[in-house]
Amino acid sequence: MKERLQSIKQEAITEIEAADTQKSLQDVRVQFLGKKGKITEVLKGMGKLSKEERPVIGQLANEVRDEITASIEEKADLLEKQAIEEQLKAETIDVTLPGRPTHTGGPHILMKTIRDIEDLFIGMGYEVAEGPEVETDYYNFEALNLPKGHPARDMQDSFYITEELLMRTHTSPVQARTLNAHEGRGPVKIICPGKVYRRDTDDATHSHQFTQIEGLYVDEHITMSDLKGTLNVLAKHLFGEDREIRLRPSFFPFTEPSVEMDISCKVCNGDGCSVCKHTGWIEILGAGLVHPNVLEMAGFDSKKYTGFAFGMGPERIAMLKYGIEDIRHFYTNDVRFLKQFHQV
Ligand code: DAH
């Protein structure tokens, strides 16, 4: 019996050592300590022993059972620790790995250009004014001294909704609306950004919908030199201190006199190149002194008040500034185009 118990113990220890999962360890437990296990078997056979032998073998059997139990428990602990360690190793996060990039959006380059110009004028005391994109014939044309029959009112050029309503063709109606709201009292000093619409066929330089920024300053004693000084600040802000401006006589029904402003060509420095069509100058905007008719129609006394106005296209400005060759890039929202301007 004694030998049998010793060999059971050896056998158990070998099997416990060999067990490498909780499952196989559990099998060992059943095999040796279970109801039909080897130790139980020995204990059952004790009846056959002599009185003297019984307590000795009984004690030995208990000792062997306790030892086996203890070493199974020890092994179970070890296996559990190993399992935890393996899991930790598998789930380890390498904090030194670079993160996955998140794609953030940014303001559209056209919006940035508009904001930049707005900010400049806000700094000079202008307020931002807005008007409707669906405009009346009166504000879009008539209040701006565009008489009936003027070519710009042609159905070819404008999106009419009814006889009297159209998609505004420029931001100039905001001038007339704001003047009206001031009821004949100056000063009026506004900058008006917004969308405008024309019946143009889209190509590299035309779009049926684009943006404009209008400026208007009406007060007593406003002269051409105020306009020139303001436009000079604008041109240098947009294109750099070394840019020069030139005012060319022009015609707009709502200004008299009217001018167009050119800036000196940055590409050739005035020598002439394809960007400036070999003139050394690039046209940027239209401007002039507000026509007395426009002031009077809005209830301003044109003997007391004078003013200047200007209108420009942010697309054109951005195209010149960043070398964008097709106006359609602004509206087709190709991310490869847009993201180039996130840092500017
Ligand atoms: N409204 C004109 C256009 O769309 C631009 C313009 C020219 C606006 C001269 C003005 C101005 O305020 O004075 O072509």
Short mmCIF file of C-alpha atoms and ligand atoms in Angstrom, two decimals:
data_model
loop_
_atom_site.label_atom_id
_atom_site.label_comp_id
_atom_site.label_asym_id
_atom_site.label_seq_id
_atom_site.Cartn_x
_atom_site.Cartn_y
_atom_site.Cartn_z
CA MET A 1 0.00 0.00 0.00
CA LYS A 2 2.73 2.35 1.01
CA GLU A 3 4.53 1.88 -2.28
CA ARG A 4 1.30 2.26 -4.15
CA LEU A 5 0.69 5.62 -2.45
CA GLN A 6 4.27 6.75 -3.15
CA SER A 7 3.93 5.86 -6.81
CA ILE A 8 0.53 7.60 -7.05
CA LYS A 9 2.21 10.71 -5.63
CA GLN A 10 5.07 10.53 -8.15
CA GLU A 11 2.67 9.96 -10.95
CA ALA A 12 0.52 12.90 -9.85
CA ILE A 13 3.50 15.23 -9.55
CA THR A 14 4.69 14.31 -13.05
CA GLU A 15 1.23 14.89 -14.50
CA ILE A 16 0.78 18.18 -12.66
CA GLU A 17 4.08 19.37 -14.05
CA ALA A 18 3.06 18.35 -17.54
CA ALA A 19 -0.35 20.05 -17.35
CA ASP A 20 -0.14 23.29 -19.32
CA THR A 21 -3.74 24.46 -19.26
CA GLN A 22 -6.39 24.86 -16.57
CA LYS A 23 -8.35 22.18 -18.39
CA SER A 24 -5.63 19.52 -18.32
CA LEU A 25 -4.93 20.41 -14.68
CA GLN A 26 -8.59 19.84 -13.87
CA ASP A 27 -8.32 16.41 -15.54
CA VAL A 28 -5.37 15.57 -13.29
CA ARG A 29 -7.41 16.64 -10.25
CA VAL A 30 -10.28 14.30 -11.23
CA GLN A 31 -7.92 11.49 -12.06
CA PHE A 32 -6.27 11.54 -8.61
CA LEU A 33 -8.64 13.21 -6.16
CA GLY A 34 -12.07 12.65 -7.76
CA LYS A 35 -14.76 10.23 -6.54
CA LYS A 36 -13.34 7.53 -8.73
CA GLY A 37 -9.82 8.84 -8.41
CA LYS A 38 -6.72 6.91 -7.48
CA ILE A 39 -6.48 8.16 -3.88
CA THR A 40 -10.14 7.40 -3.24
CA GLU A 41 -9.55 3.93 -4.58
CA VAL A 42 -6.76 3.39 -2.02
CA LEU A 43 -8.93 4.68 0.80
CA LYS A 44 -11.71 2.31 -0.24
CA GLY A 45 -9.31 -0.63 -0.06
CA MET A 46 -8.34 0.18 3.52
CA GLY A 47 -10.96 -2.24 4.86
CA LYS A 48 -8.73 -5.07 3.89
CA LEU A 49 -5.87 -3.82 6.03
CA SER A 50 -4.96 -4.93 9.54
CA LYS A 51 -5.85 -2.77 12.54
CA GLU A 52 -2.24 -1.69 12.95
CA GLU A 53 -1.69 -0.79 9.36
CA ARG A 54 -4.95 1.13 8.90
CA PRO A 55 -4.06 4.36 10.81
CA VAL A 56 -0.57 4.42 9.29
CA ILE A 57 -1.79 4.01 5.74
CA GLY A 58 -4.76 6.32 6.43
CA GLN A 59 -2.44 9.06 7.60
CA LEU A 60 -0.11 8.53 4.67
CA ALA A 61 -3.04 8.60 2.22
CA ASN A 62 -4.23 11.88 3.74
CA GLU A 63 -0.74 13.35 3.49
CA VAL A 64 -0.40 12.29 -0.15
CA ARG A 65 -3.86 13.73 -0.94
CA ASP A 66 -2.94 17.02 0.76
CA GLU A 67 0.35 17.21 -1.09
CA ILE A 68 -1.32 16.55 -4.42
CA THR A 69 -4.02 19.11 -3.64
CA ALA A 70 -1.39 21.69 -2.69
CA SER A 71 0.65 21.17 -5.80
CA ILE A 72 -2.43 21.29 -8.03
CA GLU A 73 -3.36 24.62 -6.45
CA GLU A 74 0.14 25.93 -6.85
CA LYS A 75 0.13 24.93 -10.51
CA ALA A 76 -3.33 26.49 -11.01
CA ASP A 77 -2.00 29.80 -9.64
CA LEU A 78 0.99 29.61 -11.91
CA LEU A 79 -1.13 28.90 -14.97
CA GLU A 80 -3.43 31.78 -14.15
CA LYS A 81 -0.50 34.17 -13.77
CA GLN A 82 0.92 33.00 -17.07
CA ALA A 83 -2.43 33.49 -18.78
CA ILE A 84 -2.72 37.05 -17.44
CA GLU A 85 0.81 37.84 -18.49
CA GLU A 86 0.21 36.52 -21.98
CA GLN A 87 -2.98 38.53 -22.30
CA LEU A 88 -1.21 41.69 -21.12
CA LYS A 89 1.56 41.09 -23.60
CA ALA A 90 -0.92 40.60 -26.43
CA GLU A 91 -2.83 43.74 -25.52
CA THR A 92 0.16 45.99 -24.97
CA ILE A 93 -0.17 49.37 -26.67
CA ASP A 94 2.98 50.84 -28.13
CA VAL A 95 2.58 54.46 -27.12
CA THR A 96 5.53 55.44 -29.28
CA LEU A 97 3.71 54.50 -32.52
CA PRO A 98 2.55 57.51 -34.54
CA GLY A 99 -1.22 58.08 -34.28
CA ARG A 100 -3.65 57.64 -37.14
CA PRO A 101 -4.05 61.02 -38.82
CA THR A 102 -7.44 62.65 -38.41
CA HIS A 103 -8.59 64.69 -41.37
CA THR A 104 -9.78 68.09 -40.30
CA GLY A 105 -11.48 70.56 -42.58
CA GLY A 106 -10.64 74.21 -42.87
CA PRO A 107 -12.19 77.38 -44.19
CA HIS A 108 -12.51 77.46 -47.99
CA ILE A 109 -9.87 79.63 -49.66
CA LEU A 110 -12.62 81.87 -51.03
CA MET A 111 -14.02 82.39 -47.53
CA LYS A 112 -10.52 83.13 -46.27
CA THR A 113 -10.01 85.73 -48.98
CA ILE A 114 -13.37 87.36 -48.19
CA ARG A 115 -12.69 87.36 -44.42
CA ASP A 116 -9.25 88.84 -44.98
CA ILE A 117 -10.72 91.75 -46.98
CA GLU A 118 -13.57 92.19 -44.49
CA ASP A 119 -11.11 92.33 -41.60
CA LEU A 120 -9.03 94.98 -43.34
CA PHE A 121 -12.06 97.23 -43.82
CA ILE A 122 -13.49 96.56 -40.36
CA GLY A 123 -10.12 97.83 -39.12
CA MET A 124 -10.77 101.06 -41.04
CA GLY A 125 -14.19 101.54 -39.43
CA TYR A 126 -16.42 99.86 -42.00
CA GLU A 127 -19.40 97.69 -41.11
CA VAL A 128 -20.36 94.49 -42.90
CA ALA A 129 -23.75 94.78 -44.64
CA GLU A 130 -25.71 92.11 -46.45
CA GLY A 131 -28.63 91.99 -48.80
CA PRO A 132 -30.87 89.36 -50.46
CA GLU A 133 -29.64 87.22 -53.32
CA VAL A 134 -33.12 87.30 -54.86
CA GLU A 135 -33.33 91.00 -55.61
CA THR A 136 -35.88 93.36 -57.05
CA ASP A 137 -35.32 94.93 -60.43
CA TYR A 138 -35.47 98.28 -58.63
CA TYR A 139 -32.50 97.72 -56.33
CA ASN A 140 -30.46 95.65 -58.75
CA PHE A 141 -30.73 98.21 -61.56
CA GLU A 142 -32.96 101.23 -61.23
CA ALA A 143 -31.73 102.57 -57.87
CA LEU A 144 -28.21 102.27 -59.28
CA ASN A 145 -28.92 104.58 -62.17
CA LEU A 146 -29.24 101.74 -64.64
CA PRO A 147 -32.08 103.02 -66.80
CA LYS A 148 -34.56 100.68 -68.42
CA GLY A 149 -33.17 99.35 -71.68
CA HIS A 150 -29.59 99.30 -70.40
CA PRO A 151 -27.73 96.30 -71.84
CA ALA A 152 -26.93 94.95 -68.36
CA ARG A 153 -30.66 94.41 -67.77
CA ASP A 154 -30.85 92.13 -70.77
CA MET A 155 -32.52 88.78 -70.20
CA GLN A 156 -29.34 87.26 -71.65
CA ASP A 157 -27.27 88.41 -68.67
CA SER A 158 -29.54 87.88 -65.71
CA PHE A 159 -31.53 85.07 -64.14
CA TYR A 160 -35.02 86.52 -63.92
CA ILE A 161 -37.57 84.92 -61.61
CA THR A 162 -40.45 87.24 -62.54
CA GLU A 163 -40.53 90.53 -64.43
CA GLU A 164 -39.64 92.30 -61.20
CA LEU A 165 -37.46 89.72 -59.40
CA LEU A 166 -34.08 88.32 -60.36
CA MET A 167 -30.97 86.73 -58.88
CA ARG A 168 -28.83 89.76 -58.16
CA THR A 169 -26.13 90.30 -60.78
CA HIS A 170 -23.82 92.21 -58.42
CA THR A 171 -23.55 93.27 -54.76
CA SER A 172 -24.16 96.93 -55.67
CA PRO A 173 -27.89 96.77 -54.69
CA VAL A 174 -26.70 96.50 -51.07
CA GLN A 175 -25.38 100.06 -51.52
CA ALA A 176 -28.83 101.31 -52.45
CA ARG A 177 -30.57 99.32 -49.70
CA THR A 178 -28.17 100.55 -47.00
CA LEU A 179 -28.38 104.17 -48.16
CA ASN A 180 -32.17 103.93 -48.06
CA ALA A 181 -32.08 102.58 -44.53
CA HIS A 182 -29.96 105.56 -43.40
CA GLU A 183 -32.71 108.00 -44.44
CA GLY A 184 -30.46 110.70 -45.81
CA ARG A 185 -27.99 110.81 -42.92
CA GLY A 186 -24.30 109.99 -43.27
CA PRO A 187 -21.83 108.64 -42.69
CA VAL A 188 -22.42 105.30 -44.36
CA LYS A 189 -19.35 103.10 -44.37
CA ILE A 190 -19.99 99.52 -45.41
CA ILE A 191 -18.42 96.50 -46.99
CA CYS A 192 -20.81 93.93 -48.53
CA PRO A 193 -19.65 90.42 -49.42
CA GLY A 194 -21.98 87.98 -51.11
CA LYS A 195 -22.96 85.69 -53.95
CA VAL A 196 -24.01 87.03 -57.33
CA TYR A 197 -25.46 85.35 -60.44
CA ARG A 198 -25.10 85.84 -64.18
CA ARG A 199 -26.20 83.92 -67.23
CA ASP A 200 -22.66 83.08 -68.26
CA THR A 201 -21.43 79.83 -69.70
CA ASP A 202 -18.97 78.36 -67.21
CA ASP A 203 -15.34 78.19 -68.32
CA ALA A 204 -11.91 78.83 -66.81
CA THR A 205 -12.69 82.50 -66.12
CA HIS A 206 -16.51 82.61 -66.01
CA SER A 207 -19.03 81.16 -63.62
CA HIS A 208 -22.81 81.60 -63.52
CA GLN A 209 -22.45 82.11 -59.77
CA PHE A 210 -19.54 83.83 -58.10
CA THR A 211 -18.85 86.24 -55.26
CA GLN A 212 -18.29 89.96 -54.99
CA ILE A 213 -17.31 92.43 -52.32
CA GLU A 214 -18.79 95.87 -52.53
CA GLY A 215 -17.53 98.90 -50.63
CA LEU A 216 -19.31 102.19 -49.98
CA TYR A 217 -18.29 105.26 -48.03
CA VAL A 218 -20.67 108.23 -48.07
CA ASP A 219 -20.10 111.31 -45.93
CA GLU A 220 -19.48 115.01 -46.27
CA HIS A 221 -16.34 115.95 -48.20
CA ILE A 222 -15.45 112.53 -49.56
CA THR A 223 -13.23 112.90 -52.62
CA MET A 224 -11.38 110.88 -55.22
CA SER A 225 -8.23 111.05 -53.10
CA ASP A 226 -10.04 109.21 -50.27
CA LEU A 227 -10.91 106.50 -52.78
CA LYS A 228 -7.38 106.32 -54.10
CA GLY A 229 -5.85 106.15 -50.62
CA THR A 230 -8.26 103.40 -49.57
CA LEU A 231 -7.63 101.32 -52.70
CA ASN A 232 -3.90 101.73 -52.25
CA VAL A 233 -4.14 100.28 -48.73
CA LEU A 234 -6.25 97.41 -50.10
CA ALA A 235 -3.85 96.59 -52.94
CA LYS A 236 -0.80 96.58 -50.70
CA HIS A 237 -2.58 94.50 -48.07
CA LEU A 238 -3.57 91.91 -50.66
CA PHE A 239 -0.56 91.81 -52.92
CA GLY A 240 2.37 93.24 -50.94
CA GLU A 241 3.94 96.58 -50.10
CA ASP A 242 5.85 96.76 -53.37
CA ARG A 243 2.68 96.67 -55.53
CA GLU A 244 1.74 99.89 -57.28
CA ILE A 245 -1.77 100.85 -58.31
CA ARG A 246 -3.07 102.69 -61.33
CA LEU A 247 -6.56 104.16 -61.80
CA ARG A 248 -7.87 104.08 -65.35
CA PRO A 249 -10.95 106.01 -66.47
CA SER A 250 -13.92 103.72 -66.99
CA PHE A 251 -17.71 103.74 -66.97
CA PHE A 252 -20.29 102.45 -64.50
CA PRO A 253 -23.82 103.89 -64.40
CA PHE A 254 -23.74 104.25 -60.61
CA THR A 255 -20.44 106.17 -60.33
CA GLU A 256 -19.19 109.40 -61.85
CA PRO A 257 -16.33 109.61 -62.48
CA SER A 258 -15.69 105.87 -62.74
CA VAL A 259 -12.35 104.11 -62.67
CA GLU A 260 -10.83 100.69 -62.87
CA MET A 261 -7.92 99.87 -60.62
CA ASP A 262 -4.92 97.94 -61.89
CA ILE A 263 -2.02 96.64 -59.83
CA SER A 264 1.49 96.31 -61.15
CA CYS A 265 2.23 92.79 -62.33
CA LYS A 266 4.13 90.77 -59.76
CA VAL A 267 5.27 88.15 -62.25
CA CYS A 268 7.23 90.48 -64.54
CA ASN A 269 7.47 93.58 -62.35
CA GLY A 270 5.96 95.70 -65.08
CA ASP A 271 8.09 94.45 -67.98
CA GLY A 272 5.20 92.61 -69.58
CA CYS A 273 4.36 88.89 -69.51
CA SER A 274 1.47 86.56 -70.34
CA VAL A 275 -0.17 87.01 -66.90
CA CYS A 276 -0.57 90.78 -67.47
CA LYS A 277 -1.12 90.35 -71.22
CA HIS A 278 2.14 92.25 -71.81
CA THR A 279 0.85 95.48 -70.29
CA GLY A 280 2.64 95.28 -66.93
CA TRP A 281 -0.71 95.87 -65.20
CA ILE A 282 -3.50 93.63 -63.95
CA GLU A 283 -7.10 94.78 -63.56
CA ILE A 284 -8.48 94.20 -60.07
CA LEU A 285 -11.69 96.15 -59.51
CA GLY A 286 -14.14 98.83 -60.54
CA ALA A 287 -14.77 101.96 -58.49
CA GLY A 288 -15.74 105.60 -58.60
CA LEU A 289 -17.51 108.46 -56.87
CA VAL A 290 -21.14 107.64 -56.15
CA HIS A 291 -23.36 109.12 -58.86
CA PRO A 292 -25.52 112.00 -57.51
CA ASN A 293 -28.60 110.22 -58.92
CA VAL A 294 -27.89 107.20 -56.71
CA LEU A 295 -27.59 109.41 -53.64
CA GLU A 296 -30.70 111.40 -54.45
CA MET A 297 -32.81 108.29 -55.20
CA ALA A 298 -31.88 106.97 -51.76
CA GLY A 299 -32.87 110.24 -50.10
CA PHE A 300 -29.40 111.78 -49.68
CA ASP A 301 -28.70 115.43 -50.47
CA SER A 302 -26.01 115.16 -53.14
CA LYS A 303 -24.89 118.75 -52.50
CA LYS A 304 -24.06 117.91 -48.92
CA TYR A 305 -22.94 114.32 -49.30
CA THR A 306 -20.47 112.67 -51.62
CA GLY A 307 -19.02 109.20 -51.53
CA PHE A 308 -17.01 106.52 -53.20
CA ALA A 309 -17.83 102.94 -54.06
CA PHE A 310 -15.92 99.97 -55.34
CA GLY A 311 -16.65 96.39 -56.31
CA MET A 312 -14.31 93.45 -56.65
CA GLY A 313 -14.32 89.71 -57.23
CA PRO A 314 -12.67 87.64 -54.48
CA GLU A 315 -12.22 84.75 -56.94
CA ARG A 316 -10.10 86.92 -59.21
CA ILE A 317 -8.07 88.17 -56.27
CA ALA A 318 -7.45 84.65 -54.96
CA MET A 319 -6.58 83.42 -58.47
CA LEU A 320 -3.93 86.12 -58.89
CA LYS A 321 -2.62 85.76 -55.37
CA TYR A 322 -2.23 81.98 -55.39
CA GLY A 323 -1.78 81.27 -59.11
CA ILE A 324 -5.11 79.43 -59.51
CA GLU A 325 -5.75 79.02 -63.21
CA ASP A 326 -9.41 77.95 -63.31
CA ILE A 327 -12.31 79.61 -61.46
CA ARG A 328 -14.19 76.28 -61.37
CA HIS A 329 -11.70 74.95 -58.81
CA PHE A 330 -13.44 77.12 -56.21
CA TYR A 331 -16.77 75.37 -56.63
CA THR A 332 -15.98 71.75 -57.50
CA ASN A 333 -14.54 71.07 -54.06
CA ASP A 334 -11.72 68.71 -54.97
CA VAL A 335 -10.10 68.12 -51.59
CA ARG A 336 -6.65 68.00 -53.21
CA PHE A 337 -7.19 71.59 -54.34
CA LEU A 338 -8.79 72.81 -51.12
CA LYS A 339 -6.27 71.40 -48.69
CA GLN A 340 -3.39 73.25 -50.30
CA PHE A 341 -4.74 76.41 -48.72
CA HIS A 342 -5.19 75.20 -45.15
CA GLN A 343 -2.00 76.89 -44.07
CA VAL A 344 -2.36 80.24 -45.85
N1 DAH B 1 -21.13 96.26 -59.79
C1 DAH B 1 -20.02 96.23 -60.70
C2 DAH B 1 -19.97 94.91 -61.43
O1 DAH B 1 -20.59 93.97 -61.00
C3 DAH B 1 -18.72 96.43 -59.96
C4 DAH B 1 -18.58 97.81 -59.42
C5 DAH B 1 -17.98 98.78 -60.17
C6 DAH B 1 -19.09 98.14 -58.19
C7 DAH B 1 -17.84 100.07 -59.69
C8 DAH B 1 -18.95 99.43 -57.68
C9 DAH B 1 -18.32 100.39 -58.47
O2 DAH B 1 -19.40 99.77 -56.48
O3 DAH B 1 -18.20 101.63 -57.97
O4 DAH B 1 -19.32 94.81 -62.41
#
